[in-house]
Coordinates of C-alpha atoms in Angstrom, one line a residue:
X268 CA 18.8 56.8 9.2
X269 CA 20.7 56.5 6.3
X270 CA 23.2 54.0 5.0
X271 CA 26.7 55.5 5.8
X272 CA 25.4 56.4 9.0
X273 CA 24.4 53.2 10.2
X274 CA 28.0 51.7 8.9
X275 CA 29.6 54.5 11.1
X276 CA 27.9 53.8 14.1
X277 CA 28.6 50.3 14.0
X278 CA 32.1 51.4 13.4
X279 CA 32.5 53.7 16.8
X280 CA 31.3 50.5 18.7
X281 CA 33.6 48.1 16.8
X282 CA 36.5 48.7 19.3
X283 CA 34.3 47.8 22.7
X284 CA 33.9 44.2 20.9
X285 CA 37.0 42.7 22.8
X286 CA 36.7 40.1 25.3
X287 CA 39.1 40.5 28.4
X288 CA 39.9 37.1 30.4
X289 CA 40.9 38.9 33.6
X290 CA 37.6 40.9 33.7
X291 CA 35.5 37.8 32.6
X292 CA 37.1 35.7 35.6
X293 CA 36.9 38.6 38.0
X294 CA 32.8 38.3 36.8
X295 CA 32.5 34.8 37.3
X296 CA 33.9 35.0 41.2
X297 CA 32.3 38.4 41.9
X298 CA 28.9 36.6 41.1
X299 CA 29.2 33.1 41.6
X300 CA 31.2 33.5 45.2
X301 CA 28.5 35.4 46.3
X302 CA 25.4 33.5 45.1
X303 CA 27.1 30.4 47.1
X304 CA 27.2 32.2 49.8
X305 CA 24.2 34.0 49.9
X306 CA 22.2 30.5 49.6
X307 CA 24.5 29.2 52.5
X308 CA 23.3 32.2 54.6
X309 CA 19.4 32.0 54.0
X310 CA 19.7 28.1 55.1
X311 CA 21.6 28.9 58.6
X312 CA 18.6 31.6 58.7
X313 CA 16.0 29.2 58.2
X314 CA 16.5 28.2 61.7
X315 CA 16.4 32.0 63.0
X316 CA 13.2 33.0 60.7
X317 CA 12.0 32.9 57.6
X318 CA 11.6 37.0 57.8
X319 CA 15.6 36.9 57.1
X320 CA 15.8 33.7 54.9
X321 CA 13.2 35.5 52.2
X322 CA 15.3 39.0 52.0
X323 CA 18.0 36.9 51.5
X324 CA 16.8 34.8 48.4
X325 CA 15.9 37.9 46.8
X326 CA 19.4 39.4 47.0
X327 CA 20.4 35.8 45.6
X328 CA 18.2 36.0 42.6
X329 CA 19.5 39.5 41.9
X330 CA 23.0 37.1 41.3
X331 CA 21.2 34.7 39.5
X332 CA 20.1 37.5 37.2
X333 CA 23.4 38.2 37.1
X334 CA 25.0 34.7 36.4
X335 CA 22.2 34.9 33.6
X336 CA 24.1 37.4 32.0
X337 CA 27.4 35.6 31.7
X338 CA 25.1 32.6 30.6
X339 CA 23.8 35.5 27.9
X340 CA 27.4 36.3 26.8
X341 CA 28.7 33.1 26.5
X342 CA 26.0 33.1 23.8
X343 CA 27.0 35.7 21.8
X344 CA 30.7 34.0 22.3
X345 CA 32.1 37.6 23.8
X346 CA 32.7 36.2 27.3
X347 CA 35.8 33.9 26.1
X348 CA 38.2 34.4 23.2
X349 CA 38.0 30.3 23.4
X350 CA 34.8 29.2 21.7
X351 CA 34.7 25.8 23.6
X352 CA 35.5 27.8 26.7
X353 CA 31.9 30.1 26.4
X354 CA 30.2 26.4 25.1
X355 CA 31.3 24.9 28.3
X356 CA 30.6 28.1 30.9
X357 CA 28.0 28.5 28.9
X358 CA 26.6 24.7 29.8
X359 CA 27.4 25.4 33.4
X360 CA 25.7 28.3 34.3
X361 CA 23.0 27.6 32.4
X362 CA 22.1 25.1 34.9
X363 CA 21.7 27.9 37.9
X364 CA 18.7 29.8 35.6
X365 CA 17.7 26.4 34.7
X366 CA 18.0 27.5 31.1
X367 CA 19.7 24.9 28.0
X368 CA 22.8 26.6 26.7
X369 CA 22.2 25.6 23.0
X370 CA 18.4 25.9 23.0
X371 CA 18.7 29.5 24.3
X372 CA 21.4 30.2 22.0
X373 CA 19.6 29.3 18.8
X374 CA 16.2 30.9 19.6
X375 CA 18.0 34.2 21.2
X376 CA 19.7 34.3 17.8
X377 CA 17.1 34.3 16.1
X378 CA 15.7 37.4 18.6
X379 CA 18.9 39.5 17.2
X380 CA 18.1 38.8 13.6
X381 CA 14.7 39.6 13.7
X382 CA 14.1 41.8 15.8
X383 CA 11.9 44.8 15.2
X384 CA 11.1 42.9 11.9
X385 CA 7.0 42.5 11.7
X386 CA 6.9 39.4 9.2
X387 CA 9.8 37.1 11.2
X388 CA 7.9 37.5 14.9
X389 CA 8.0 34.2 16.4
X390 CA 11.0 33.0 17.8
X391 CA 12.5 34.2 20.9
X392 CA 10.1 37.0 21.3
X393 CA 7.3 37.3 23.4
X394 CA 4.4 37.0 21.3
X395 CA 2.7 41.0 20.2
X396 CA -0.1 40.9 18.1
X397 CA -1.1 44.1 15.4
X398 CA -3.8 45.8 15.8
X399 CA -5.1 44.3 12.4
X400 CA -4.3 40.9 13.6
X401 CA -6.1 41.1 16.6
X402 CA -9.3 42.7 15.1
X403 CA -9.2 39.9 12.2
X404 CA -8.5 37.1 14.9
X405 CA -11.3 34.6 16.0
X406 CA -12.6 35.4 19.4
X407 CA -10.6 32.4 20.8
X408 CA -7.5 33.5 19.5
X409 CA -8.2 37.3 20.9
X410 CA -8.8 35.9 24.6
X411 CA -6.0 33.6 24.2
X412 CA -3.8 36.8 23.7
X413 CA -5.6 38.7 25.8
X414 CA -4.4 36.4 28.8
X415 CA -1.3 35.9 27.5
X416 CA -0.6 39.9 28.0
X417 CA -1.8 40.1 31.2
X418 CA 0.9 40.8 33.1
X419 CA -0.1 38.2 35.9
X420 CA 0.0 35.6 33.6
X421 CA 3.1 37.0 31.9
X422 CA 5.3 37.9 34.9
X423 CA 3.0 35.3 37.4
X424 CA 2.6 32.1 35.3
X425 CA 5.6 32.9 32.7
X426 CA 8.4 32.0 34.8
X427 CA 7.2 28.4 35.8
X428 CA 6.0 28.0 32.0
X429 CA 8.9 28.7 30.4
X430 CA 11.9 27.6 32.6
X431 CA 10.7 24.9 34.4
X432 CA 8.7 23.5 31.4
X433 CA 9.6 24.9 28.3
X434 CA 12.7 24.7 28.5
X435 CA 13.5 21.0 29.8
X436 CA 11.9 20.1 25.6
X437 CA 13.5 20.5 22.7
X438 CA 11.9 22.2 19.7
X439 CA 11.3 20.4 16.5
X440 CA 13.8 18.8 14.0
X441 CA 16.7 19.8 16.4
X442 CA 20.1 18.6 15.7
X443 CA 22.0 16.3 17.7
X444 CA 24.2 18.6 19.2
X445 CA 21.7 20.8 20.5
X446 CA 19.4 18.0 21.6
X447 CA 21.7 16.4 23.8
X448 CA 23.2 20.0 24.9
X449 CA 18.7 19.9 26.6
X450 CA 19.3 16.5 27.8
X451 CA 22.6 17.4 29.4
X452 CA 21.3 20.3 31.4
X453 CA 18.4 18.2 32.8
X454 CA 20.7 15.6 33.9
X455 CA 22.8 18.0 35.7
X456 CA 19.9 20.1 37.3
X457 CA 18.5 17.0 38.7
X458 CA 22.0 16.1 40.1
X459 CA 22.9 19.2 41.9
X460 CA 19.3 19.8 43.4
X461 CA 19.1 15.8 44.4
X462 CA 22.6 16.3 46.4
X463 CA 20.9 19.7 47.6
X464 CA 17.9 18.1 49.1
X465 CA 20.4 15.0 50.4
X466 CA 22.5 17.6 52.4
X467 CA 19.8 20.2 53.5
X468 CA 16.7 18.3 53.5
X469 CA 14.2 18.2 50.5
X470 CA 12.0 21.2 53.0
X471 CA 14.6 23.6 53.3
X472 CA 15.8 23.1 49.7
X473 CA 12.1 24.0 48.4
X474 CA 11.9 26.7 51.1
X475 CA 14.7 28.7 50.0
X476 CA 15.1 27.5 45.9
X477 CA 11.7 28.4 45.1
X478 CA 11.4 32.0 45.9
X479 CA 15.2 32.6 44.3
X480 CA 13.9 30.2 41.1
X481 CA 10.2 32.5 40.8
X482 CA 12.0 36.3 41.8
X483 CA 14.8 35.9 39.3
X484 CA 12.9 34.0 36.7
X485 CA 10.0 36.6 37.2
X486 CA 12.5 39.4 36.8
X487 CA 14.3 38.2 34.2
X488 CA 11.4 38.0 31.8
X489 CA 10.4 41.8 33.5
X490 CA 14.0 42.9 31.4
X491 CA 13.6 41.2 28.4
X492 CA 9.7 42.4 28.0
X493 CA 10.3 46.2 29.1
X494 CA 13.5 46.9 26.8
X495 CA 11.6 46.3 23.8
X496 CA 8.1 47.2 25.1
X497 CA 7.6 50.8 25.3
X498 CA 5.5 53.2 23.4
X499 CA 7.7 54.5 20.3
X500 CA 9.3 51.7 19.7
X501 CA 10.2 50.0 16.6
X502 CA 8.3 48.1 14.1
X503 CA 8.6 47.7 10.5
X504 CA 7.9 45.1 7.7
X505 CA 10.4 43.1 5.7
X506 CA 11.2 45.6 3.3
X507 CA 11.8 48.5 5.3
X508 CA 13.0 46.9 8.2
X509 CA 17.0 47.6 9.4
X510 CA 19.1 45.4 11.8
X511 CA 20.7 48.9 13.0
X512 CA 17.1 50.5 12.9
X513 CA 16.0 48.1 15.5
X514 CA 19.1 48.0 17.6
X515 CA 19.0 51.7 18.2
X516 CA 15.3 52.2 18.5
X517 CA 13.6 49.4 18.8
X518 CA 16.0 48.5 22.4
X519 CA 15.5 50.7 25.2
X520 CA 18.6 52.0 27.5
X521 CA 17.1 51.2 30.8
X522 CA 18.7 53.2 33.2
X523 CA 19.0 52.0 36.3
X524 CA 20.2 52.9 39.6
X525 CA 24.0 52.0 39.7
X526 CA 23.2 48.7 42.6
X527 CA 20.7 47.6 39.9
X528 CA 22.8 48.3 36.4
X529 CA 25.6 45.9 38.1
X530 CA 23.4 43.2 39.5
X531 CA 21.9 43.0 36.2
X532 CA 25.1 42.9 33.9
X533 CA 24.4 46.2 32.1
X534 CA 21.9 44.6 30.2
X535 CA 19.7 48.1 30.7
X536 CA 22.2 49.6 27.5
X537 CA 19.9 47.0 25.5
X538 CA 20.1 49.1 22.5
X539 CA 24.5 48.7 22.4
X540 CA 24.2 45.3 22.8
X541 CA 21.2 44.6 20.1
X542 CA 24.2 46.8 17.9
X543 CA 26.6 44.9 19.1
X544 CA 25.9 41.6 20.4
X545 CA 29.8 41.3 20.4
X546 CA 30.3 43.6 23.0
X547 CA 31.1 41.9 26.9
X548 CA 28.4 43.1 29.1
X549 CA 31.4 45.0 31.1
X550 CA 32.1 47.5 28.1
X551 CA 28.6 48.1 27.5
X552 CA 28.2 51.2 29.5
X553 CA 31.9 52.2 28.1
X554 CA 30.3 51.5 24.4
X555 CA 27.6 53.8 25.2
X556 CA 29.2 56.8 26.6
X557 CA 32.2 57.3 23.6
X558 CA 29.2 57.1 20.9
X559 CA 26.9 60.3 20.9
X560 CA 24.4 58.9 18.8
X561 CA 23.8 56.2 20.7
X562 CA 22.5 58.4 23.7
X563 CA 19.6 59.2 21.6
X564 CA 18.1 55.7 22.3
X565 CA 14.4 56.1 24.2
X566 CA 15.7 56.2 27.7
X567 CA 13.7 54.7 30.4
X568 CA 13.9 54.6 34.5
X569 CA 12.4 52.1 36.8
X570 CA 9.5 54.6 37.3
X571 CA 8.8 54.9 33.8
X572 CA 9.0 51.2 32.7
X573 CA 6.1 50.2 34.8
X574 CA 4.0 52.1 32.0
X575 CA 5.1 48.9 29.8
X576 CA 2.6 46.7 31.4
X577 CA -0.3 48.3 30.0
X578 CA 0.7 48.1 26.8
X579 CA -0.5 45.4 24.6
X580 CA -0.5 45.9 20.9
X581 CA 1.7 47.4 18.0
X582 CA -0.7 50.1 16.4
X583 CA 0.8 49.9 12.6
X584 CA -0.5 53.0 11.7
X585 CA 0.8 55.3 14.2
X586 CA 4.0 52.7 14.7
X587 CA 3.2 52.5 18.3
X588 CA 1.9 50.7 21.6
X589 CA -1.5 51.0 22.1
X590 CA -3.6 49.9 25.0
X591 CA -6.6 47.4 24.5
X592 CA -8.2 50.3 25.7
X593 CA -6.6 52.9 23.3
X594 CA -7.2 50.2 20.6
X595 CA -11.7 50.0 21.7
X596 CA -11.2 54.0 21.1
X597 CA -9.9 54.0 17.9
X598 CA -12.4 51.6 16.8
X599 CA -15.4 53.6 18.3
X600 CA -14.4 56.4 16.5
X601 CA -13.9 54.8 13.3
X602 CA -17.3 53.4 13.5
X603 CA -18.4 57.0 14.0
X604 CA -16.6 58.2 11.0
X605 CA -18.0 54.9 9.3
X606 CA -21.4 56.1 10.4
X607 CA -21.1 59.5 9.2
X608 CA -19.8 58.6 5.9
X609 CA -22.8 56.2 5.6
X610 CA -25.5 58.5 6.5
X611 CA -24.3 61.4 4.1
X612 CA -24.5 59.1 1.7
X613 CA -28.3 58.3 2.7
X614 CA -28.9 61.9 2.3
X615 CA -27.6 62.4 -0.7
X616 CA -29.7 59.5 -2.2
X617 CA -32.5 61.2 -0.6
X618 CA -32.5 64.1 -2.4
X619 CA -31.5 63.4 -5.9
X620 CA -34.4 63.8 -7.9
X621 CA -36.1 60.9 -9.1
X622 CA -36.4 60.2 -13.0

């Protein structure tokens, strides 16, 4: 991909980076309205059945998903013109994913810049180990990783270790700003779930928040793990690594069924927004479509994604994922080849004549 190529294709999705008030507010009450209203509805059907009240919280962590993305954008300031105005939304939204507005914007930040890039892992990622790094690694380290990866502790344990505990800390050296941004959001989640619990009851309150907290927690992390998890993505060290690079092939387009692609902001054309961070989640399918070479981006369906869960490290020889069961055969047959090599060698010695 060379230079002027990668300057033109940020060019064709410069004019998509423009933030429209009417469309951001027509967002905010087409998601927010009906999350209200859809936890309204599964507590008047706690008293019918819980058959109906669990359907329902699932629908409602499809908006909370969604109200995650506006929460996302407000980020990248291209939800507001007004910079104060995405800090503020930003704020209170954060509170419904349970997620610090400046916390999240610093380490996703960080994400943009970085990723793809092999030597500035660390931040805002979810942790992928080399196939080097893993073979060096002491056997603590390699079973550490190994549950890490597995997708029941990722997708099972990840959402209550991360937004219900991570995220209520601040990381080191923070500044003020920032810290107080983590303190803020605490103060205000434990405000509108105390008044919760004093109008519901504290029962009902568990009985319908936690399944909508663990299904839209659990699928959030699902989208950010499977748009940069799958098999030819993109990998590179410092010195050939490129922001544009990454964007285009390191991002999947997940391509979803229309129902899904809304709920979920049009986060799936991952690859335009890792481009173009600046562009509102509602011009990201227009972004794709007017720009050809974008639609070369590794496309992948809901069927197809599931292959992402077996994958567990980036093989730096082949610049792919590779299965810790892929990654036992390549080491079985280098061993072989080791073997061989060693043994011809043996022969060899054998037979040279003796002085």
């Amino acid at each position: 991909m060379s230079g002027s190529f990668k300057s033109q294709l940020k060019k064709e999705v410069a004019p998509f980076e423009k933030t429209e008030l009417k469309s951001s507010i027509i967002q905010m009450i087409n998601t927010l309205v009906p999350l209200f209203l859809l936890w309204y509805l599964a507590f008047e059907s706690l008293s019918v059945s819980y058959f109906i009240t669990l359907p329902l919280c699932l629908i409602a962590a499809g908006f909370v998903i969604r109200a995650f993305i506006i929460f996302h954008d407000c980020c990248h300031g291209s939800f507001f013109k007004s910079r104060k105005a995405n800090d503020i939304v930003g704020t209170l939204v954060g509170v419904i994913s349970l997620t610090p507005y400046m916390q999240w914007k610093y380490s996703h930040s960080m994400h943009h810049a970085t990723s793809g890039n092999l030597d500035k892992r660390g931040t805002g990622d979810i942790w992928m180990m080399t196939t080097e790094e893993y073979q060096s690694s002491k056997w603590m380290t390699k079973l550490y990783y190994r549950l890490y990866r597995n997708p029941i502790i990722l997708f099972g344990v990840g959402p209550i270790a991360v937004f219900l505990i991570q995220y209520r800390f601040n990381r080191k050296n923070v500044k003020r700003k920032e810290r107080m941004n983590t303190y803020l959001t605490n103060l205000l989640i434990v405000a509108v779930y105390a008044a919760l619990c004093l109008t519901v009851g504290w029962e009902a309150f568990l009985m319908i928040q936690i399944p909508i907290f663990y299904f839209a927690s659990m699928l959030g992390i699902w989208l950010f793990y499977v748009q940069h998890t799958f098999e030819d993505s993109y990998f590179e060290n410092e010195e050939d690594w490129s922001y544009v690079q990454a964007a285009v092939e390191g991002s999947s387009y997940y391509k979803l069924p229309k129902v899904l692609q809304w709920i979920t902001g049009n986060i799936g054309f991952h690859h335009v927004h890792h481009l173009s961070p600046r562009v509102p989640n509602y011009h990201l399918e227009e972004a794709h479509n007017a720009t050809p070479p974008l639609h070369k981006a590794t496309t992948i369906t809901v069927a197809t994604s599931l292959k992402a869960m077996r994958f567990r490290l980036w093989d730096e020889e082949s610049k792919r994922f590779v299965t810790f069961r892929e990654y036992k055969k390549v080491l079985h047959e280098q061993k072989l080849e080791l073997n061989k090599k060693e043994s011809r060698k043996d022969k060899v010695s054998a037979s040279a004549p003796v002085s």
